[in-house]
Amino acid sequence: METQIKHYENKLAFEMDPSDLFDALNNGEKVIALDARKAFGFEAEHIPNAINIPHREMSAETTKHLDKDVLYVTYCDGIGCNASTKGALNMTKLGFKVKELMGGIEWWKFDGYATEGSKGIKTGLKIECAC
């Protein structure tokens, strides 16, 4: 039973679902959604207020402007894409706190959250700043 408990604790330590990310963003937690796809995917559609650093371009140079006290939640298209996993690995190796978004942007949209970009869905639940 201890092995199973550790397994589930590890999953929660390294993954986040869309509703948890939405709540964290709305509650003003120190969290940033990081789109690990290529720029054209980000430009077409992304999580509101997300930043884009394609996993293939992550390096000390391309991330030097980022705050290491923030939790970065990497995402990609969804379960058929591993850009978020590669991005999470790269960011962790660079010394950042990271979790991976379960289901990527597809599960984000499935849960009814808005997206931005040229093909964004403006009618979903929106992230609101309370400051």
CSV table of N, CA, C and O in Angstrom, one decimal:
chain,number,residue,atom,x,y,z
A,1,MET,N,0.8,-1.2,0.0
A,1,MET,CA,0.0,0.0,0.0
A,1,MET,C,0.9,1.3,0.0
A,1,MET,O,0.5,2.2,-0.6
A,2,GLU,N,2.0,1.2,0.7
A,2,GLU,CA,2.9,2.4,0.7
A,2,GLU,C,3.4,2.8,-0.7
A,2,GLU,O,3.5,3.9,-1.0
A,3,THR,N,3.7,1.8,-1.5
A,3,THR,CA,4.1,2.0,-2.9
A,3,THR,C,3.1,2.7,-3.7
A,3,THR,O,3.3,3.6,-4.4
A,4,GLN,N,1.8,2.3,-3.5
A,4,GLN,CA,0.7,2.9,-4.2
A,4,GLN,C,0.5,4.3,-3.8
A,4,GLN,O,0.3,5.2,-4.6
A,5,ILE,N,0.6,4.6,-2.5
A,5,ILE,CA,0.4,5.9,-1.9
A,5,ILE,C,1.5,6.8,-2.5
A,5,ILE,O,1.2,7.9,-3.0
A,6,LYS,N,2.7,6.4,-2.6
A,6,LYS,CA,3.8,7.1,-3.1
A,6,LYS,C,3.6,7.4,-4.6
A,6,LYS,O,3.9,8.5,-5.1
A,7,HIS,N,3.1,6.4,-5.3
A,7,HIS,CA,2.8,6.6,-6.7
A,7,HIS,C,1.8,7.8,-7.0
A,7,HIS,O,2.0,8.7,-7.8
A,8,TYR,N,0.7,7.8,-6.2
A,8,TYR,CA,-0.3,8.8,-6.4
A,8,TYR,C,0.2,10.2,-5.9
A,8,TYR,O,-0.1,11.2,-6.5
A,9,GLU,N,1.0,10.2,-4.8
A,9,GLU,CA,1.6,11.5,-4.4
A,9,GLU,C,2.5,12.0,-5.4
A,9,GLU,O,2.5,13.2,-5.7
A,10,ASN,N,3.3,11.2,-6.1
A,10,ASN,CA,4.2,11.6,-7.2
A,10,ASN,C,3.4,12.2,-8.3
A,10,ASN,O,3.8,13.2,-8.9
A,11,LYS,N,2.3,11.5,-8.7
A,11,LYS,CA,1.5,12.0,-9.8
A,11,LYS,C,1.0,13.4,-9.5
A,11,LYS,O,1.1,14.3,-10.4
A,12,LEU,N,0.5,13.6,-8.3
A,12,LEU,CA,0.0,15.0,-7.9
A,12,LEU,C,1.1,16.0,-7.8
A,12,LEU,O,0.9,17.2,-8.0
A,13,ALA,N,2.3,15.5,-7.5
A,13,ALA,CA,3.4,16.5,-7.4
A,13,ALA,C,3.9,17.0,-8.7
A,13,ALA,O,4.5,18.1,-8.8
A,14,PHE,N,3.6,16.2,-9.8
A,14,PHE,CA,4.2,16.5,-11.1
A,14,PHE,C,3.2,16.8,-12.2
A,14,PHE,O,3.5,17.1,-13.3
A,15,GLU,N,1.9,16.6,-11.9
A,15,GLU,CA,0.8,16.9,-12.9
A,15,GLU,C,-0.3,17.7,-12.3
A,15,GLU,O,-0.5,17.8,-11.0
A,16,MET,N,-1.0,18.4,-13.1
A,16,MET,CA,-2.1,19.2,-12.7
A,16,MET,C,-3.2,19.1,-13.8
A,16,MET,O,-2.9,19.0,-15.0
A,17,ASP,N,-4.5,19.1,-13.4
A,17,ASP,CA,-5.5,19.0,-14.3
A,17,ASP,C,-6.0,20.4,-14.7
A,17,ASP,O,-5.7,21.4,-14.0
A,18,PRO,N,-6.8,20.6,-15.8
A,18,PRO,CA,-7.2,21.9,-16.2
A,18,PRO,C,-8.0,22.7,-15.1
A,18,PRO,O,-7.8,23.9,-14.9
A,19,SER,N,-8.8,22.0,-14.3
A,19,SER,CA,-9.6,22.8,-13.3
A,19,SER,C,-8.7,23.3,-12.2
A,19,SER,O,-8.8,24.4,-11.7
A,20,ASP,N,-7.6,22.5,-11.8
A,20,ASP,CA,-6.7,23.0,-10.8
A,20,ASP,C,-5.9,24.2,-11.4
A,20,ASP,O,-5.6,25.2,-10.7
A,21,LEU,N,-5.5,24.1,-12.7
A,21,LEU,CA,-4.8,25.3,-13.3
A,21,LEU,C,-5.7,26.5,-13.3
A,21,LEU,O,-5.2,27.6,-13.0
A,22,PHE,N,-6.9,26.3,-13.8
A,22,PHE,CA,-7.8,27.4,-13.9
A,22,PHE,C,-8.0,28.1,-12.5
A,22,PHE,O,-8.0,29.3,-12.4
A,23,ASP,N,-8.2,27.3,-11.5
A,23,ASP,CA,-8.3,27.8,-10.1
A,23,ASP,C,-7.1,28.5,-9.6
A,23,ASP,O,-7.2,29.6,-9.1
A,24,ALA,N,-5.9,28.0,-9.9
A,24,ALA,CA,-4.7,28.6,-9.5
A,24,ALA,C,-4.5,29.9,-10.2
A,24,ALA,O,-4.1,30.9,-9.6
A,25,LEU,N,-4.8,30.0,-11.5
A,25,LEU,CA,-4.7,31.3,-12.2
A,25,LEU,C,-5.7,32.3,-11.7
A,25,LEU,O,-5.3,33.5,-11.6
A,26,ASN,N,-6.9,31.9,-11.4
A,26,ASN,CA,-7.9,32.8,-10.9
A,26,ASN,C,-7.6,33.2,-9.5
A,26,ASN,O,-8.1,34.3,-9.1
A,27,ASN,N,-7.0,32.4,-8.7
A,27,ASN,CA,-6.7,32.8,-7.3
A,27,ASN,C,-5.4,33.6,-7.1
A,27,ASN,O,-5.0,33.8,-6.0
A,28,GLY,N,-4.8,33.9,-8.2
A,28,GLY,CA,-3.5,34.7,-8.2
A,28,GLY,C,-2.3,34.0,-7.7
A,28,GLY,O,-1.4,34.6,-7.2
A,29,GLU,N,-2.3,32.7,-7.8
A,29,GLU,CA,-1.2,31.9,-7.3
A,29,GLU,C,0.0,32.2,-8.3
A,29,GLU,O,-0.2,32.6,-9.4
A,30,LYS,N,1.2,31.9,-7.8
A,30,LYS,CA,2.4,32.1,-8.7
A,30,LYS,C,2.5,31.0,-9.6
A,30,LYS,O,3.4,30.1,-9.4
A,31,VAL,N,1.7,31.0,-10.7
A,31,VAL,CA,1.7,29.9,-11.7
A,31,VAL,C,1.6,30.6,-13.0
A,31,VAL,O,0.8,31.5,-13.2
A,32,ILE,N,2.3,30.0,-14.0
A,32,ILE,CA,2.2,30.5,-15.4
A,32,ILE,C,2.1,29.2,-16.3
A,32,ILE,O,2.8,28.3,-16.2
A,33,ALA,N,1.1,29.3,-17.2
A,33,ALA,CA,0.9,28.3,-18.2
A,33,ALA,C,2.0,28.5,-19.3
A,33,ALA,O,2.1,29.6,-19.7
A,34,LEU,N,2.7,27.4,-19.6
A,34,LEU,CA,3.7,27.5,-20.6
A,34,LEU,C,3.4,26.5,-21.7
A,34,LEU,O,3.5,25.3,-21.5
A,35,ASP,N,3.1,27.1,-22.9
A,35,ASP,CA,2.9,26.3,-24.1
A,35,ASP,C,4.2,25.9,-24.7
A,35,ASP,O,5.0,26.7,-25.1
A,36,ALA,N,4.4,24.6,-24.7
A,36,ALA,CA,5.7,24.0,-25.2
A,36,ALA,C,5.6,23.6,-26.7
A,36,ALA,O,6.6,23.0,-27.2
A,37,ARG,N,4.6,24.0,-27.4
A,37,ARG,CA,4.4,23.7,-28.8
A,37,ARG,C,5.2,24.8,-29.6
A,37,ARG,O,5.6,25.8,-29.1
A,38,LYS,N,5.3,24.5,-30.9
A,38,LYS,CA,5.8,25.5,-31.8
A,38,LYS,C,5.0,26.8,-31.9
A,38,LYS,O,3.8,26.7,-31.6
A,39,ALA,N,5.6,27.9,-32.3
A,39,ALA,CA,4.9,29.2,-32.2
A,39,ALA,C,3.6,29.2,-33.0
A,39,ALA,O,2.6,29.8,-32.6
A,40,PHE,N,3.5,28.5,-34.2
A,40,PHE,CA,2.3,28.6,-35.0
A,40,PHE,C,1.1,28.0,-34.2
A,40,PHE,O,0.0,28.4,-34.4
A,41,GLY,N,1.3,26.9,-33.4
A,41,GLY,CA,0.3,26.3,-32.6
A,41,GLY,C,-0.2,27.3,-31.5
A,41,GLY,O,-1.4,27.5,-31.3
A,42,PHE,N,0.8,28.0,-30.9
A,42,PHE,CA,0.4,29.0,-29.8
A,42,PHE,C,-0.3,30.1,-30.4
A,42,PHE,O,-1.3,30.6,-29.8
A,43,GLU,N,0.1,30.6,-31.6
A,43,GLU,CA,-0.6,31.7,-32.2
A,43,GLU,C,-2.0,31.4,-32.6
A,43,GLU,O,-2.9,32.2,-32.5
A,44,ALA,N,-2.2,30.2,-33.0
A,44,ALA,CA,-3.6,29.7,-33.4
A,44,ALA,C,-4.5,29.7,-32.2
A,44,ALA,O,-5.6,30.1,-32.2
A,45,GLU,N,-4.0,29.1,-31.1
A,45,GLU,CA,-4.8,28.9,-29.9
A,45,GLU,C,-4.0,28.6,-28.7
A,45,GLU,O,-3.1,27.7,-28.8
A,46,HIS,N,-4.2,29.2,-27.6
A,46,HIS,CA,-3.5,29.0,-26.4
A,46,HIS,C,-4.3,29.3,-25.1
A,46,HIS,O,-5.3,30.0,-25.2
A,47,ILE,N,-3.9,28.9,-24.0
A,47,ILE,CA,-4.5,29.2,-22.7
A,47,ILE,C,-4.3,30.7,-22.5
A,47,ILE,O,-3.2,31.2,-22.7
A,48,PRO,N,-5.3,31.4,-22.0
A,48,PRO,CA,-5.1,32.9,-21.8
A,48,PRO,C,-4.0,33.1,-20.8
A,48,PRO,O,-3.8,32.5,-19.8
A,49,ASN,N,-3.2,34.2,-21.2
A,49,ASN,CA,-2.1,34.6,-20.4
A,49,ASN,C,-0.9,33.7,-20.4
A,49,ASN,O,0.1,33.9,-19.7
A,50,ALA,N,-0.9,32.6,-21.2
A,50,ALA,CA,0.2,31.7,-21.3
A,50,ALA,C,1.3,32.3,-22.0
A,50,ALA,O,1.2,33.3,-22.8
A,51,ILE,N,2.5,31.7,-21.8
A,51,ILE,CA,3.7,32.1,-22.5
A,51,ILE,C,4.1,31.0,-23.4
A,51,ILE,O,3.6,29.8,-23.2
A,52,ASN,N,4.8,31.2,-24.5
A,52,ASN,CA,5.2,30.2,-25.4
A,52,ASN,C,6.7,30.1,-25.5
A,52,ASN,O,7.4,31.1,-25.9
A,53,ILE,N,7.2,28.9,-25.1
A,53,ILE,CA,8.6,28.6,-25.4
A,53,ILE,C,8.6,27.2,-25.9
A,53,ILE,O,8.4,26.2,-25.1
A,54,PRO,N,8.8,27.0,-27.2
A,54,PRO,CA,8.8,25.6,-27.7
A,54,PRO,C,9.8,24.8,-27.0
A,54,PRO,O,11.0,25.2,-26.8
A,55,HIS,N,9.5,23.5,-26.7
A,55,HIS,CA,10.4,22.7,-26.0
A,55,HIS,C,11.8,22.5,-26.7
A,55,HIS,O,12.8,22.4,-26.0
A,56,ARG,N,11.8,22.6,-28.0
A,56,ARG,CA,13.1,22.5,-28.7
A,56,ARG,C,14.0,23.7,-28.6
A,56,ARG,O,15.1,23.7,-28.9
A,57,GLU,N,13.4,24.8,-28.1
A,57,GLU,CA,14.1,26.1,-28.0
A,57,GLU,C,14.4,26.4,-26.5
A,57,GLU,O,15.0,27.5,-26.3
A,58,MET,N,14.1,25.6,-25.6
A,58,MET,CA,14.3,25.9,-24.2
A,58,MET,C,15.8,25.7,-23.9
A,58,MET,O,16.4,24.7,-24.1
A,59,SER,N,16.4,26.8,-23.3
A,59,SER,CA,17.8,26.8,-22.9
A,59,SER,C,18.0,27.8,-21.8
A,59,SER,O,17.0,28.6,-21.5
A,60,ALA,N,19.1,27.9,-21.3
A,60,ALA,CA,19.4,28.9,-20.3
A,60,ALA,C,19.2,30.3,-20.9
A,60,ALA,O,18.7,31.2,-20.2
A,61,GLU,N,19.6,30.4,-22.1
A,61,GLU,CA,19.4,31.8,-22.8
A,61,GLU,C,18.0,32.1,-23.0
A,61,GLU,O,17.6,33.3,-22.7
A,62,THR,N,17.1,31.2,-23.5
A,62,THR,CA,15.7,31.5,-23.8
A,62,THR,C,14.9,31.6,-22.6
A,62,THR,O,13.7,32.1,-22.7
A,63,THR,N,15.4,31.2,-21.4
A,63,THR,CA,14.6,31.2,-20.2
A,63,THR,C,15.2,32.1,-19.1
A,63,THR,O,14.6,32.2,-18.0
A,64,LYS,N,16.2,32.8,-19.4
A,64,LYS,CA,16.9,33.7,-18.4
A,64,LYS,C,16.0,34.8,-17.9
A,64,LYS,O,16.2,35.2,-16.7
A,65,HIS,N,15.0,35.2,-18.6
A,65,HIS,CA,14.1,36.3,-18.1
A,65,HIS,C,13.0,35.8,-17.2
A,65,HIS,O,12.2,36.5,-16.7
A,66,LEU,N,12.9,34.4,-17.0
A,66,LEU,CA,11.8,33.9,-16.3
A,66,LEU,C,12.1,33.8,-14.8
A,66,LEU,O,13.2,33.6,-14.4
A,67,ASP,N,11.1,34.0,-14.0
A,67,ASP,CA,11.1,33.9,-12.5
A,67,ASP,C,11.2,32.5,-12.0
A,67,ASP,O,10.3,31.7,-12.3
A,68,LYS,N,12.2,32.1,-11.3
A,68,LYS,CA,12.4,30.7,-10.8
A,68,LYS,C,11.5,30.5,-9.6
A,68,LYS,O,11.5,29.4,-9.1
A,69,ASP,N,10.8,31.5,-9.1
A,69,ASP,CA,10.0,31.3,-7.9
A,69,ASP,C,8.5,31.0,-8.3
A,69,ASP,O,7.7,30.8,-7.5
A,70,VAL,N,8.3,30.9,-9.6
A,70,VAL,CA,7.0,30.7,-10.2
A,70,VAL,C,6.9,29.2,-10.5
A,70,VAL,O,7.8,28.6,-10.9
A,71,LEU,N,5.7,28.6,-10.4
A,71,LEU,CA,5.4,27.3,-10.9
A,71,LEU,C,5.0,27.4,-12.4
A,71,LEU,O,4.0,28.1,-12.7
A,72,TYR,N,5.7,26.7,-13.3
A,72,TYR,CA,5.4,26.7,-14.7
A,72,TYR,C,4.6,25.4,-15.0
A,72,TYR,O,5.1,24.3,-14.6
A,73,VAL,N,3.5,25.5,-15.6
A,73,VAL,CA,2.7,24.3,-16.0
A,73,VAL,C,2.7,24.2,-17.5
A,73,VAL,O,2.2,25.0,-18.2
A,74,THR,N,3.5,23.2,-17.9
A,74,THR,CA,3.7,23.0,-19.4
A,74,THR,C,2.5,22.3,-20.0
A,74,THR,O,1.9,21.4,-19.4
A,75,TYR,N,2.2,22.7,-21.2
A,75,TYR,CA,1.1,22.0,-21.9
A,75,TYR,C,1.4,21.9,-23.4
A,75,TYR,O,2.3,22.7,-23.9
A,76,CYS,N,0.7,21.1,-24.1
A,76,CYS,CA,0.8,20.9,-25.6
A,76,CYS,C,-0.6,20.6,-26.1
A,76,CYS,O,-1.6,21.0,-25.5
A,77,ASP,N,-0.7,19.9,-27.2
A,77,ASP,CA,-2.1,19.7,-27.8
A,77,ASP,C,-2.9,18.8,-26.9
A,77,ASP,O,-4.1,19.0,-26.7
A,78,GLY,N,-2.3,17.7,-26.4
A,78,GLY,CA,-3.1,16.8,-25.6
A,78,GLY,C,-2.4,15.5,-25.4
A,78,GLY,O,-1.2,15.4,-25.6
A,79,ILE,N,-3.2,14.4,-25.2
A,79,ILE,CA,-2.5,13.1,-24.8
A,79,ILE,C,-1.8,12.5,-26.0
A,79,ILE,O,-1.0,11.6,-25.8
A,80,GLY,N,-2.0,12.9,-27.2
A,80,GLY,CA,-1.3,12.4,-28.3
A,80,GLY,C,0.0,13.1,-28.7
A,80,GLY,O,0.6,12.9,-29.7
A,81,CYS,N,0.4,14.1,-27.8
A,81,CYS,CA,1.5,14.9,-28.0
A,81,CYS,C,2.4,14.9,-26.8
A,81,CYS,O,1.8,14.9,-25.7
A,82,ASN,N,3.7,14.8,-26.9
A,82,ASN,CA,4.5,14.8,-25.7
A,82,ASN,C,5.4,16.1,-25.6
A,82,ASN,O,6.4,16.1,-24.8
A,83,ALA,N,5.0,17.1,-26.3
A,83,ALA,CA,5.8,18.4,-26.1
A,83,ALA,C,5.8,18.9,-24.7
A,83,ALA,O,6.7,19.5,-24.2
A,84,SER,N,4.7,18.7,-24.0
A,84,SER,CA,4.6,19.2,-22.6
A,84,SER,C,5.5,18.4,-21.7
A,84,SER,O,6.1,18.9,-20.8
A,85,THR,N,5.7,17.1,-22.0
A,85,THR,CA,6.6,16.3,-21.2
A,85,THR,C,8.0,16.7,-21.5
A,85,THR,O,8.8,16.8,-20.5
A,86,LYS,N,8.3,16.9,-22.7
A,86,LYS,CA,9.7,17.3,-23.1
A,86,LYS,C,10.0,18.7,-22.5
A,86,LYS,O,11.1,19.0,-22.0
A,87,GLY,N,9.0,19.6,-22.6
A,87,GLY,CA,9.1,20.9,-22.0
A,87,GLY,C,9.3,20.9,-20.5
A,87,GLY,O,10.1,21.6,-19.9
A,88,ALA,N,8.5,20.0,-19.8
A,88,ALA,CA,8.6,19.9,-18.3
A,88,ALA,C,10.0,19.4,-18.0
A,88,ALA,O,10.7,19.9,-17.0
A,89,LEU,N,10.5,18.4,-18.7
A,89,LEU,CA,11.9,17.9,-18.5
A,89,LEU,C,12.9,18.9,-18.7
A,89,LEU,O,13.8,19.1,-17.8
A,90,ASN,N,12.8,19.7,-19.8
A,90,ASN,CA,13.8,20.7,-20.1
A,90,ASN,C,13.8,21.8,-19.0
A,90,ASN,O,14.9,22.2,-18.5
A,91,MET,N,12.6,22.3,-18.6
A,91,MET,CA,12.5,23.3,-17.6
A,91,MET,C,13.0,22.8,-16.3
A,91,MET,O,13.6,23.6,-15.5
A,92,THR,N,12.7,21.6,-15.9
A,92,THR,CA,13.2,21.1,-14.6
A,92,THR,C,14.8,21.0,-14.7
A,92,THR,O,15.4,21.4,-13.7
A,93,LYS,N,15.3,20.6,-15.7
A,93,LYS,CA,16.8,20.5,-15.9
A,93,LYS,C,17.4,21.9,-15.8
A,93,LYS,O,18.5,22.1,-15.3
A,94,LEU,N,16.6,23.0,-16.2
A,94,LEU,CA,17.1,24.4,-16.1
A,94,LEU,C,16.8,25.0,-14.7
A,94,LEU,O,17.2,26.1,-14.5
A,95,GLY,N,16.3,24.2,-13.8
A,95,GLY,CA,16.1,24.7,-12.4
A,95,GLY,C,14.8,25.3,-12.1
A,95,GLY,O,14.7,25.9,-11.0
A,96,PHE,N,13.8,25.1,-12.9
A,96,PHE,CA,12.5,25.7,-12.7
A,96,PHE,C,11.6,24.7,-12.0
A,96,PHE,O,11.7,23.5,-12.1
A,97,LYS,N,10.6,25.2,-11.2
A,97,LYS,CA,9.5,24.4,-10.6
A,97,LYS,C,8.5,24.2,-11.8
A,97,LYS,O,8.0,25.1,-12.4
A,98,VAL,N,8.1,22.9,-12.0
A,98,VAL,CA,7.3,22.6,-13.1
A,98,VAL,C,6.3,21.5,-12.8
A,98,VAL,O,6.6,20.5,-12.0
A,99,LYS,N,5.1,21.6,-13.4
A,99,LYS,CA,4.1,20.5,-13.5
A,99,LYS,C,3.7,20.5,-14.9
A,99,LYS,O,3.8,21.4,-15.7
A,100,GLU,N,3.1,19.3,-15.2
A,100,GLU,CA,2.6,19.1,-16.6
A,100,GLU,C,1.1,19.1,-16.6
A,100,GLU,O,0.5,18.5,-15.7
A,101,LEU,N,0.5,19.8,-17.5
A,101,LEU,CA,-1.0,19.8,-17.6
A,101,LEU,C,-1.5,18.6,-18.2
A,101,LEU,O,-1.2,18.2,-19.3
A,102,MET,N,-2.4,17.9,-17.5
A,102,MET,CA,-3.0,16.6,-18.0
A,102,MET,C,-3.9,17.0,-19.1
A,102,MET,O,-4.7,17.9,-19.0
A,103,GLY,N,-3.8,16.3,-20.3
A,103,GLY,CA,-4.7,16.4,-21.4
A,103,GLY,C,-4.4,17.6,-22.3
A,103,GLY,O,-5.1,17.8,-23.3
A,104,GLY,N,-3.5,18.5,-21.9
A,104,GLY,CA,-3.1,19.6,-22.7
A,104,GLY,C,-4.3,20.6,-23.0
A,104,GLY,O,-5.3,20.6,-22.3
A,105,ILE,N,-4.2,21.3,-24.1
A,105,ILE,CA,-5.2,22.3,-24.4
A,105,ILE,C,-6.5,21.7,-24.8
A,105,ILE,O,-7.6,22.3,-24.6
A,106,GLU,N,-6.5,20.5,-25.3
A,106,GLU,CA,-7.7,19.8,-25.6
A,106,GLU,C,-8.6,19.5,-24.4
A,106,GLU,O,-9.8,19.8,-24.4
A,107,TRP,N,-8.0,19.1,-23.3
A,107,TRP,CA,-8.8,18.9,-22.1
A,107,TRP,C,-9.1,20.2,-21.4
A,107,TRP,O,-10.2,20.3,-20.8
A,108,TRP,N,-8.3,21.2,-21.6
A,108,TRP,CA,-8.6,22.6,-21.1
A,108,TRP,C,-10.0,23.0,-21.8
A,108,TRP,O,-10.9,23.5,-21.1
A,109,LYS,N,-10.0,22.9,-23.1
A,109,LYS,CA,-11.3,23.2,-23.8
A,109,LYS,C,-12.4,22.3,-23.5
A,109,LYS,O,-13.6,22.8,-23.3
A,110,PHE,N,-12.2,21.0,-23.3
A,110,PHE,CA,-13.2,20.1,-23.0
A,110,PHE,C,-13.9,20.4,-21.7
A,110,PHE,O,-15.1,20.2,-21.5
A,111,ASP,N,-13.1,21.0,-20.7
A,111,ASP,CA,-13.6,21.4,-19.4
A,111,ASP,C,-14.3,22.8,-19.5
A,111,ASP,O,-14.9,23.3,-18.5
A,112,GLY,N,-14.4,23.4,-20.7
A,112,GLY,CA,-15.2,24.6,-20.9
A,112,GLY,C,-14.5,25.9,-20.7
A,112,GLY,O,-15.1,26.9,-20.6
A,113,TYR,N,-13.1,25.9,-20.7
A,113,TYR,CA,-12.4,27.1,-20.5
A,113,TYR,C,-12.0,27.8,-21.8
A,113,TYR,O,-11.8,27.2,-22.9
A,114,ALA,N,-12.0,29.1,-21.8
A,114,ALA,CA,-11.7,30.0,-23.0
A,114,ALA,C,-10.3,29.8,-23.4
A,114,ALA,O,-9.4,29.4,-22.6
A,115,THR,N,-10.1,30.1,-24.7
A,115,THR,CA,-8.7,30.1,-25.2
A,115,THR,C,-8.5,31.4,-26.0
A,115,THR,O,-9.5,32.1,-26.3
A,116,GLU,N,-7.3,31.8,-26.3
A,116,GLU,CA,-7.0,33.0,-27.0
A,116,GLU,C,-6.2,32.5,-28.3
A,116,GLU,O,-5.8,31.4,-28.4
A,117,GLY,N,-6.1,33.5,-29.2
A,117,GLY,CA,-5.4,33.2,-30.4
A,117,GLY,C,-6.3,33.4,-31.6
A,117,GLY,O,-7.5,33.6,-31.5
A,118,SER,N,-5.8,33.2,-32.8
A,118,SER,CA,-6.6,33.4,-34.0
A,118,SER,C,-7.7,32.4,-34.1
A,118,SER,O,-8.7,32.7,-34.8
A,119,LYS,N,-7.6,31.3,-33.5
A,119,LYS,CA,-8.7,30.3,-33.5
A,119,LYS,C,-9.3,30.1,-32.1
A,119,LYS,O,-9.9,29.0,-31.8
A,120,GLY,N,-9.0,31.0,-31.2
A,120,GLY,CA,-9.4,30.9,-29.8
A,120,GLY,C,-10.9,30.8,-29.6
A,120,GLY,O,-11.7,31.3,-30.4
A,121,ILE,N,-11.3,30.2,-28.5
A,121,ILE,CA,-12.7,30.1,-28.1
A,121,ILE,C,-13.0,31.1,-27.0
A,121,ILE,O,-12.6,30.9,-25.9
A,122,LYS,N,-13.7,32.2,-27.4
A,122,LYS,CA,-13.9,33.3,-26.5
A,122,LYS,C,-15.1,33.1,-25.5
A,122,LYS,O,-15.3,33.8,-24.6
A,123,THR,N,-15.9,32.0,-25.8
A,123,THR,CA,-17.1,31.9,-25.0
A,123,THR,C,-17.0,31.0,-23.8
A,123,THR,O,-17.9,30.9,-23.0
A,124,GLY,N,-15.8,30.4,-23.5
A,124,GLY,CA,-15.7,29.6,-22.3
A,124,GLY,C,-15.4,30.4,-21.1
A,124,GLY,O,-15.5,31.7,-21.1
A,125,LEU,N,-15.2,29.7,-20.0
A,125,LEU,CA,-15.0,30.4,-18.7
A,125,LEU,C,-13.6,31.1,-18.8
A,125,LEU,O,-12.7,30.6,-19.4
A,126,LYS,N,-13.6,32.4,-18.4
A,126,LYS,CA,-12.4,33.2,-18.5
A,126,LYS,C,-11.7,33.4,-17.2
A,126,LYS,O,-12.2,33.3,-16.2
A,127,ILE,N,-10.4,33.5,-17.3
A,127,ILE,CA,-9.5,33.8,-16.2
A,127,ILE,C,-9.7,35.3,-15.9
A,127,ILE,O,-9.6,36.1,-16.8
A,128,GLU,N,-10.0,35.6,-14.7
A,128,GLU,CA,-10.2,37.0,-14.3
A,128,GLU,C,-9.2,37.4,-13.2
A,128,GLU,O,-8.9,36.6,-12.3
A,129,CYS,N,-8.7,38.6,-13.3
A,129,CYS,CA,-7.7,39.1,-12.4
A,129,CYS,C,-8.5,39.9,-11.3
A,129,CYS,O,-9.3,40.7,-11.6
A,130,ALA,N,-8.2,39.6,-10.1
A,130,ALA,CA,-8.9,40.3,-8.9
A,130,ALA,C,-8.1,41.4,-8.4
A,130,ALA,O,-8.5,42.0,-7.4
A,131,CYS,N,-7.0,41.7,-9.0
A,131,CYS,CA,-6.1,42.8,-8.5
A,131,CYS,C,-6.6,44.2,-8.9
A,131,CYS,O,-7.4,44.4,-9.8
